XYZ file of C-alpha atoms in Angstrom:
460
model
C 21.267 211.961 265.281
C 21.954 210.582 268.703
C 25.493 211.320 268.620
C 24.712 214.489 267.518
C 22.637 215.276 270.695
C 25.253 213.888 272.745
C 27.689 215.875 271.382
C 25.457 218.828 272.110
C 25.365 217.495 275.873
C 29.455 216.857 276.026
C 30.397 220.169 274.811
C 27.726 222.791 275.376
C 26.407 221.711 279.270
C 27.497 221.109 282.322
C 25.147 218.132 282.745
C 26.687 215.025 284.095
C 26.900 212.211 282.018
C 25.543 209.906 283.747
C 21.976 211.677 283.078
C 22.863 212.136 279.119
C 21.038 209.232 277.705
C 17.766 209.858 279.088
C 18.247 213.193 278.257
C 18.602 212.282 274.485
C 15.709 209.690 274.979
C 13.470 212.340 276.256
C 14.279 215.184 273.801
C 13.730 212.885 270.820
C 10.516 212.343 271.747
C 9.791 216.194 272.024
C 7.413 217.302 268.739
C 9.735 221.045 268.451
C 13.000 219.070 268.809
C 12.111 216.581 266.566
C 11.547 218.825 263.672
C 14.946 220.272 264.560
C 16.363 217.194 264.318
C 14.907 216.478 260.867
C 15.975 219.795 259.456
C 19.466 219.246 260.478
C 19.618 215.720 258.534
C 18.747 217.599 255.628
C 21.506 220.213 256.333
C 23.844 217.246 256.510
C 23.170 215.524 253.494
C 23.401 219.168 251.244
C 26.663 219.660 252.964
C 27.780 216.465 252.535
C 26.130 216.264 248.734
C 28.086 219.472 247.699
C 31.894 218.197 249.652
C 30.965 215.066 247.047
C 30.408 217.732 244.083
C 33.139 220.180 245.221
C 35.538 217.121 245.360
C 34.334 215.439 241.704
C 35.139 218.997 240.339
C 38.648 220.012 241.865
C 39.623 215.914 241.457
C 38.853 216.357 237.644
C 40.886 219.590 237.629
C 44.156 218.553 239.011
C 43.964 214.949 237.283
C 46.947 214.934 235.018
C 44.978 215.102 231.707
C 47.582 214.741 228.534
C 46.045 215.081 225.194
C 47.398 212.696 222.372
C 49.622 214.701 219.923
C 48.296 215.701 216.381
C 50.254 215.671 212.990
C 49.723 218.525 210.792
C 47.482 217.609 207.580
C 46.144 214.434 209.812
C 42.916 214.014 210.977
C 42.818 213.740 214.451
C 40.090 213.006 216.941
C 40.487 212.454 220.888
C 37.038 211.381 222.960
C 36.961 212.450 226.834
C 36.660 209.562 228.698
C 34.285 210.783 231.965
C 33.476 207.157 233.697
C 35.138 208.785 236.913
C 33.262 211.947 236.266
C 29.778 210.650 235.475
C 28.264 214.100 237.100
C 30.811 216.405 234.913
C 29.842 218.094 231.689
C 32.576 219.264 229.141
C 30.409 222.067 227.751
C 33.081 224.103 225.521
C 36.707 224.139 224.601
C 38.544 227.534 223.589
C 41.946 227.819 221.899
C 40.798 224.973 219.509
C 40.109 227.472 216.281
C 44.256 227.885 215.982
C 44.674 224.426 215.770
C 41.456 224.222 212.946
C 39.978 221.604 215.174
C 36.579 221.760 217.014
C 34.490 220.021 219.910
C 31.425 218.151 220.192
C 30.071 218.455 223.194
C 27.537 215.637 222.114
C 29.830 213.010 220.981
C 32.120 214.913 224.006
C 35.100 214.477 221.177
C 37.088 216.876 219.595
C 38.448 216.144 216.104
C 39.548 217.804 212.734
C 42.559 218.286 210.662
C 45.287 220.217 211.957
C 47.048 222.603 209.531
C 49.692 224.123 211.680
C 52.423 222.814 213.595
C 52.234 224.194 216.794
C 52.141 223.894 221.074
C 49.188 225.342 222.809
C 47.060 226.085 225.732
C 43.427 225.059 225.576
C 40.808 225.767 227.930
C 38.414 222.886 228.944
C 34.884 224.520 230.803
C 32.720 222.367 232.228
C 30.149 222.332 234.599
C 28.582 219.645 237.068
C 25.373 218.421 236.732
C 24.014 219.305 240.618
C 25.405 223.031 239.907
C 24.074 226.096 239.652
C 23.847 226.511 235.321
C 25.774 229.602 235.311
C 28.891 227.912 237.025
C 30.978 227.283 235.135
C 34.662 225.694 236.338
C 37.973 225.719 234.025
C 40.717 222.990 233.420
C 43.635 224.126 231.106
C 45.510 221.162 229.428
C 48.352 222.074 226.500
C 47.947 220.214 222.899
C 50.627 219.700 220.767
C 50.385 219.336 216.780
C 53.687 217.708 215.317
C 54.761 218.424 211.551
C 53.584 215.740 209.269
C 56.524 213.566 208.394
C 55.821 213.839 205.064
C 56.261 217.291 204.489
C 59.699 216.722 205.819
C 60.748 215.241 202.558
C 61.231 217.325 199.829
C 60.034 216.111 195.945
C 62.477 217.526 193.527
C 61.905 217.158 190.572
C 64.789 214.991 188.530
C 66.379 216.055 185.782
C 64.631 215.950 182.094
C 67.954 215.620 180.039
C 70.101 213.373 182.550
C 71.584 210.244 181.289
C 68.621 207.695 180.280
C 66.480 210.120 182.012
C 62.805 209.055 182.953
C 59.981 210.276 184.531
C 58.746 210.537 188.141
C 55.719 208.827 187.587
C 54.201 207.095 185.432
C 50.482 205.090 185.199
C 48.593 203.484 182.392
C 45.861 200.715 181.842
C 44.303 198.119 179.420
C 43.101 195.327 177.998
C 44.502 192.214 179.240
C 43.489 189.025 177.597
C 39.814 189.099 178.414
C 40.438 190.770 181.485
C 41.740 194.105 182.359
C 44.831 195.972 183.724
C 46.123 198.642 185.556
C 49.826 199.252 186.361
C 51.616 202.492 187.847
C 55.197 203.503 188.961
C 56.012 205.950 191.145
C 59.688 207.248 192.783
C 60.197 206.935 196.081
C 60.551 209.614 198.959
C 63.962 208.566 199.203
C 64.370 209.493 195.289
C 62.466 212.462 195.461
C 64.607 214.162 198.416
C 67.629 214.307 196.671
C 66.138 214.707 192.715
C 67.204 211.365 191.552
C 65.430 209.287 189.140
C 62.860 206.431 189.648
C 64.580 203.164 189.358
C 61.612 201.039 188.292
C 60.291 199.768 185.331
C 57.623 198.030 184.351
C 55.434 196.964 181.068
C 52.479 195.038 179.647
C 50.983 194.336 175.949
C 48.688 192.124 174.366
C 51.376 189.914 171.985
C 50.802 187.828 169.019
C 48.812 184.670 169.115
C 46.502 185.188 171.871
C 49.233 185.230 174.771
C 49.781 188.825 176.849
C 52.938 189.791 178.894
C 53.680 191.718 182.140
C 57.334 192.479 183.008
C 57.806 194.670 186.231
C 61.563 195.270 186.538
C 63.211 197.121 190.107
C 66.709 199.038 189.278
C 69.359 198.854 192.304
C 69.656 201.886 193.900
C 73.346 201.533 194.151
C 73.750 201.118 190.614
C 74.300 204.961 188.717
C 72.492 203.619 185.526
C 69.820 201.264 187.366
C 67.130 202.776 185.245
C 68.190 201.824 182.207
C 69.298 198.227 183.370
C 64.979 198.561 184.618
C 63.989 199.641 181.720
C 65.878 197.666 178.847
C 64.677 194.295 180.879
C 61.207 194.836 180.788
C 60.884 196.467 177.005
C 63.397 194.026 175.573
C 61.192 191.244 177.072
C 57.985 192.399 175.275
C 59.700 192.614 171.835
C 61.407 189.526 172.407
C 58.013 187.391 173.090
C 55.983 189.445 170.609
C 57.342 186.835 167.781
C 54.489 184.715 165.586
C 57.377 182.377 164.894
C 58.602 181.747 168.301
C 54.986 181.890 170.107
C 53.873 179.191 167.553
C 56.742 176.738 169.184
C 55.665 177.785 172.709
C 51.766 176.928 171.663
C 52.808 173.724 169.687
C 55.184 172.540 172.829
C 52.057 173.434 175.837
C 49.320 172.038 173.474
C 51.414 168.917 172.738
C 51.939 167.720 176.564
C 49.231 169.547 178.287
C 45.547 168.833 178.121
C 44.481 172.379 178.608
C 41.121 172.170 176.462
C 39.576 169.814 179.409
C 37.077 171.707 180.860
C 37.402 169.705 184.467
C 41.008 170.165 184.615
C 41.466 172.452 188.267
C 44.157 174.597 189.374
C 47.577 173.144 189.283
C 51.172 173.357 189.169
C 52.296 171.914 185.891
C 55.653 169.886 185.455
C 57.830 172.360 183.662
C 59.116 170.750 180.064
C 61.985 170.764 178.557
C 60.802 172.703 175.335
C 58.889 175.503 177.442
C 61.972 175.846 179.276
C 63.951 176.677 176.676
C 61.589 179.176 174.950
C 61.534 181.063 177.818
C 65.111 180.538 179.088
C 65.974 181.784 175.763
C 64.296 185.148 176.211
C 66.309 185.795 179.468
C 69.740 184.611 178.061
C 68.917 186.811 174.967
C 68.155 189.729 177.570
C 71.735 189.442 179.276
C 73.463 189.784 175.649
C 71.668 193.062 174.984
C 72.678 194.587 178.049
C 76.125 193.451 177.576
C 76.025 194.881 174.262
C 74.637 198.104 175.616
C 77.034 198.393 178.106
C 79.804 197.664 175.788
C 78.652 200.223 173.661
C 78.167 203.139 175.755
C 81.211 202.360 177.881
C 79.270 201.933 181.272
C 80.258 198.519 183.827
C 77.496 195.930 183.537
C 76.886 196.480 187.170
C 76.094 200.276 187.213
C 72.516 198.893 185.230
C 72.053 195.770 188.113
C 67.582 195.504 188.290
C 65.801 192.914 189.077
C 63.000 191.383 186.812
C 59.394 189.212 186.874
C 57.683 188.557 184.015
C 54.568 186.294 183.183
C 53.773 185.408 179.855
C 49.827 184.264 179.969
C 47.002 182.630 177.854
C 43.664 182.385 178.178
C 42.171 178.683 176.455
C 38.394 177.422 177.030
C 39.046 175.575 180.452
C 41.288 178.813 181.877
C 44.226 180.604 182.220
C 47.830 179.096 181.762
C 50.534 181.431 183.065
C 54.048 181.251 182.968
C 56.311 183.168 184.939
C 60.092 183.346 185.287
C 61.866 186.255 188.130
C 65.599 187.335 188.917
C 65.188 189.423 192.630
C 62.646 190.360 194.373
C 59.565 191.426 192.986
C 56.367 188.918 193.503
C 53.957 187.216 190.622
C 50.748 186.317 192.696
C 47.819 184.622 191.652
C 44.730 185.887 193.624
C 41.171 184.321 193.529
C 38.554 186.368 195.901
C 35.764 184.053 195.081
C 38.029 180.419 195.730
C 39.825 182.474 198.716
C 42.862 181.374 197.551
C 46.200 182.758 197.066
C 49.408 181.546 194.977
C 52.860 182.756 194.663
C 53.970 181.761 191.703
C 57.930 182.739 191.802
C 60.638 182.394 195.071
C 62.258 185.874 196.005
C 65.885 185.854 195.949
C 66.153 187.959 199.446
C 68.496 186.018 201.419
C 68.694 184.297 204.447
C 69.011 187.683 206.354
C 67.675 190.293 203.675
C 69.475 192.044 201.282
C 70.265 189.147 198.932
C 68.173 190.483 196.036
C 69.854 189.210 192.846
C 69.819 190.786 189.180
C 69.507 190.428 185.765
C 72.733 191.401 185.253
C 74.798 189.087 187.409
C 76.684 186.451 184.904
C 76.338 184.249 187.721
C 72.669 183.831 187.514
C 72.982 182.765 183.599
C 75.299 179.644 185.292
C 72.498 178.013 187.047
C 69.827 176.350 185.533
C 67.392 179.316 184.647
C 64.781 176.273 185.149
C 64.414 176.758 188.538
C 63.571 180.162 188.233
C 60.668 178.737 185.656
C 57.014 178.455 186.821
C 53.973 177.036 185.083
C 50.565 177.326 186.733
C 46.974 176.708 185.121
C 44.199 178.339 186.997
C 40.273 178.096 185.647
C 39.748 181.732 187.030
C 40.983 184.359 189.027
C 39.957 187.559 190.461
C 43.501 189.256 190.497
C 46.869 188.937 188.941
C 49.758 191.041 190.768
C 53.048 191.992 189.720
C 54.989 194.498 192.262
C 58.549 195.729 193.433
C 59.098 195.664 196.856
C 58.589 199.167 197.636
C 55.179 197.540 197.434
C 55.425 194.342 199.405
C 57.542 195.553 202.076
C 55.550 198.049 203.734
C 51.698 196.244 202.795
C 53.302 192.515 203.743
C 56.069 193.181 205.597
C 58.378 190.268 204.834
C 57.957 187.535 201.837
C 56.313 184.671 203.663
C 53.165 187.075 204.293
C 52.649 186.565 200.554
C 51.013 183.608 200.972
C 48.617 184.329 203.798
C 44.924 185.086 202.327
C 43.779 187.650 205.264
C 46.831 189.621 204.131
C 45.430 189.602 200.717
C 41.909 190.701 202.300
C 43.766 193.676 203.575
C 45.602 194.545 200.587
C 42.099 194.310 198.433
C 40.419 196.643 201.018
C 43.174 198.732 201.283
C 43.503 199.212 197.678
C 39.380 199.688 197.943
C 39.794 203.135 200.069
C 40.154 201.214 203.225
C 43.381 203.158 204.409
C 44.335 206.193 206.140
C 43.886 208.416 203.323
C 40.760 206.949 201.891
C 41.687 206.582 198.685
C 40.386 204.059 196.333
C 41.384 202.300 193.119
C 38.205 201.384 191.493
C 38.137 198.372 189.515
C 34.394 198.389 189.035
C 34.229 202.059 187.708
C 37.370 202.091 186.475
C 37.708 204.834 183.764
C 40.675 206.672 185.874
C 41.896 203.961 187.748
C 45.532 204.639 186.053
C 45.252 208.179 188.016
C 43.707 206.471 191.097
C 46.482 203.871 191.846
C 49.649 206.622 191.147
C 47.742 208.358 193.742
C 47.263 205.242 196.407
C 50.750 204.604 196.047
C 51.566 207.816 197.658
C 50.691 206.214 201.092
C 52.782 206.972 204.506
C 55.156 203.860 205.349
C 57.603 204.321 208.346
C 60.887 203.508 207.069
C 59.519 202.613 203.265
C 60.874 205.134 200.894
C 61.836 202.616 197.703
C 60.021 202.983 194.278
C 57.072 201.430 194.365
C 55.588 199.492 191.313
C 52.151 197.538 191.260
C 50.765 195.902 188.319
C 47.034 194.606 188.622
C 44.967 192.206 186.197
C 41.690 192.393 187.047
């Protein structure tokens, strides 16, 4: 307050300043001026208190505030971060009701599902906490809603009496040795835009003898007739193995070398014999003949019907589960156990070095190599999960093969398929009276860039 006296002195007097300071000495000491004095530090500090308020308030109003875009049908939610504003209070926001969102001035977020693809101005009011209630101050920001990506793509239907016409979709479940199962198709985006037909396949049965199959088969999307190719690999399969005589050879062969009634026995990989070689070699070479025949018959090149296949033939004896698997391409056979936290791929995807070098059931080629090396016998005491998919499945949920074989991605694929994902929607396998219905609708998940068939097969 000193200075401010000697200010007083410097620019209101004609005192000389030589006499100033015991002026200000002896005026401070004054009982009149020194109430003065104290009155004017309490003028200072409201000025200065409300240049601090008025500056908190216009600093908030021209700070370049941009509002993360919405998607239409999307649930979107954006909380005000006010750290540099700890005196500011967001107390409404019109122009939200066009955009069918709302704001909590609690939670100081605003959230809800856009329905409307649109740009617009929104007014923020707020208020600061050392002002006068009914002042109220304005900031308007603009908030844009994008269209949904997937209601860019159309879903036409294909057509009912096309060539080896099948149907868009298709889900069923069942009894799977003493476990159950759950397996569903659906087309792909890609499909669906134009009206074209969903090139997978896939199939499961309880079989003679005790032993149950799986085939899951993925058509090229190249090939004009890949369907059918799909389709005749994974139901000729099934009636193939679902043969008294020829599963009595495949039980005499495993029973004769393997010791699978040994209660300790772990899980393994199991040498692969000559005998169960040839049973199941025999299936596949017996699988290329029909389509040759077919094709032959009908007139159509071998290579418009190019698919892929996996199959697993599996049976359950006192100590576990033996399962046998044999794939052409690139669909995976995994072997899941929640409780052991392990995870076990039990084929090797033919993608090539660089992608794309997905191989077929079709290709003579193939039927040149030693089908042996496409065998696979594993024994397992228990498991939690058996999986059979096409890669409109693995691609987007494990990005590239070697994923398959990491358990946390496994974690995420078992919450995911337990509602943990965007749209919250869950396959029960507890409850699991429509989990048929439930799984054809998970598989309708958003994947950038993923718009193949997808096909998932679950034991359970």
């Amino acid at each position: 307050m000193d200075d401010f006296l000697k200010y007083v002195l410097d620019n209101h007097t004609q005192i000389d300043k030589k006499l100033h300071e015991k002026l200000v000495n002896r005026l401070l000491v004054k009982e009149g001026v020194d109430k003065s004095l104290e009155w004017l530090r309490g003028f200072q500090s409201s000025i200065v208190g409300h240049f601090m308020m008025y500056q908190e308030i216009e600093e908030f109003k021209e700070e370049h505030l941009v509002l993360p875009n919405g998607e239409v049908n999307r649930l979107y939610e954006y909380i005000f971060d006010l750290d540099r504003y700890p005196n500011l209070i967001i107390t409404k926001i019109e122009g939200l009701e066009v955009l069918n969102l709302t704001y909590n001035s609690d939670t100081k977020t605003i959230s809800g599902v856009p329905n409307s693809m649109t740009s617009t101005k929104i007014d923020i009011y707020f208020s600061h906490k050392k002002e006068a209630k009914e002042s109220e101050e304005i900031k308007a920001v603009y908030l844009m809603v994008n269209a949904n990506p997937r209601n860019l793509w159309k879903d036409l239907p294909s057509d009912p009496n096309g060539a080896y016409a099948q149907s868009d979709a298709v889900a069923r479940k069942g009894v799977f040795l003493d476990k159950k199962v759950v397996g569903a198709s659906k087309r792909g985006r890609s499909h669906a835009h134009i009206g074209s037909y969903r090139d997978d396949s896939f199939g499961f049965a309880d079989l003679c003898k005790g032993w149950s199959l799986i085939a899951v088969a993925d058509g090229a999307g190249s090939a004009q007739y890949a369907r059918q190719g799909a389709q005749l690999a994974t139901s000729f399969i099934e009636r193939y193995f679902n043969n008294e005589e020829l599963l009595d050879s495949l039980d005499y062969a495993i029973l004769e070398q393997y010791n699978l009634l040994n209660e300790d026995i772990v899980e393994t990989e199991i040498l692969m014999l000559s005998k169960v070689s040839e049973i199941l070699s025999g299936g596949v070479t017996a699988l290329f003949a029909e389509l040759e025949t077919f094709a032959d018959t009908v007139q159509i090149k071998l290579d418009d019907m190019h698919s892929t296949l996996a199959f697993t033939l599996c049976k359950k004896y006192a100590s576990g589960y033996l399962i046998l698997s044999f794939s052409v391409g690139d669909c995976p056979i995994v072997v899941f156990s929640k409780e052991n936290k392990t995870v076990k791929v039990l084929n090797t995807l033919d993608v090539g070095e660089f992608g794309g070098g997905t191989r077929f059931v079709t290709i003579p080629e193939i039927y040149q190599e030693p089908l042996s090396k496409r065998l696979n016998i594993h024994f397992t005491p228990n498991f939690s999960h058996l999986f059979l998919m096409s890669d409109g499945i693995y691609d987007p949920k494990f990005g590239t093969e070697n994923n398959l074989d990491d358990l946390v991605y496994w974690n995420d694929f078992i919450l995911d398929l337990d509602g943990q994902n965007e749209d919250q929607i869950k396959v029960n396998l507890v409850d699991d009276l429509i989990a048929d219905e439930e799984l054809l609708l998970w598989m309708d998940f958003w994947s950038k860039g993923n718009h193949d068939d997808r096909t998932l097969v679950i034991v359970y």
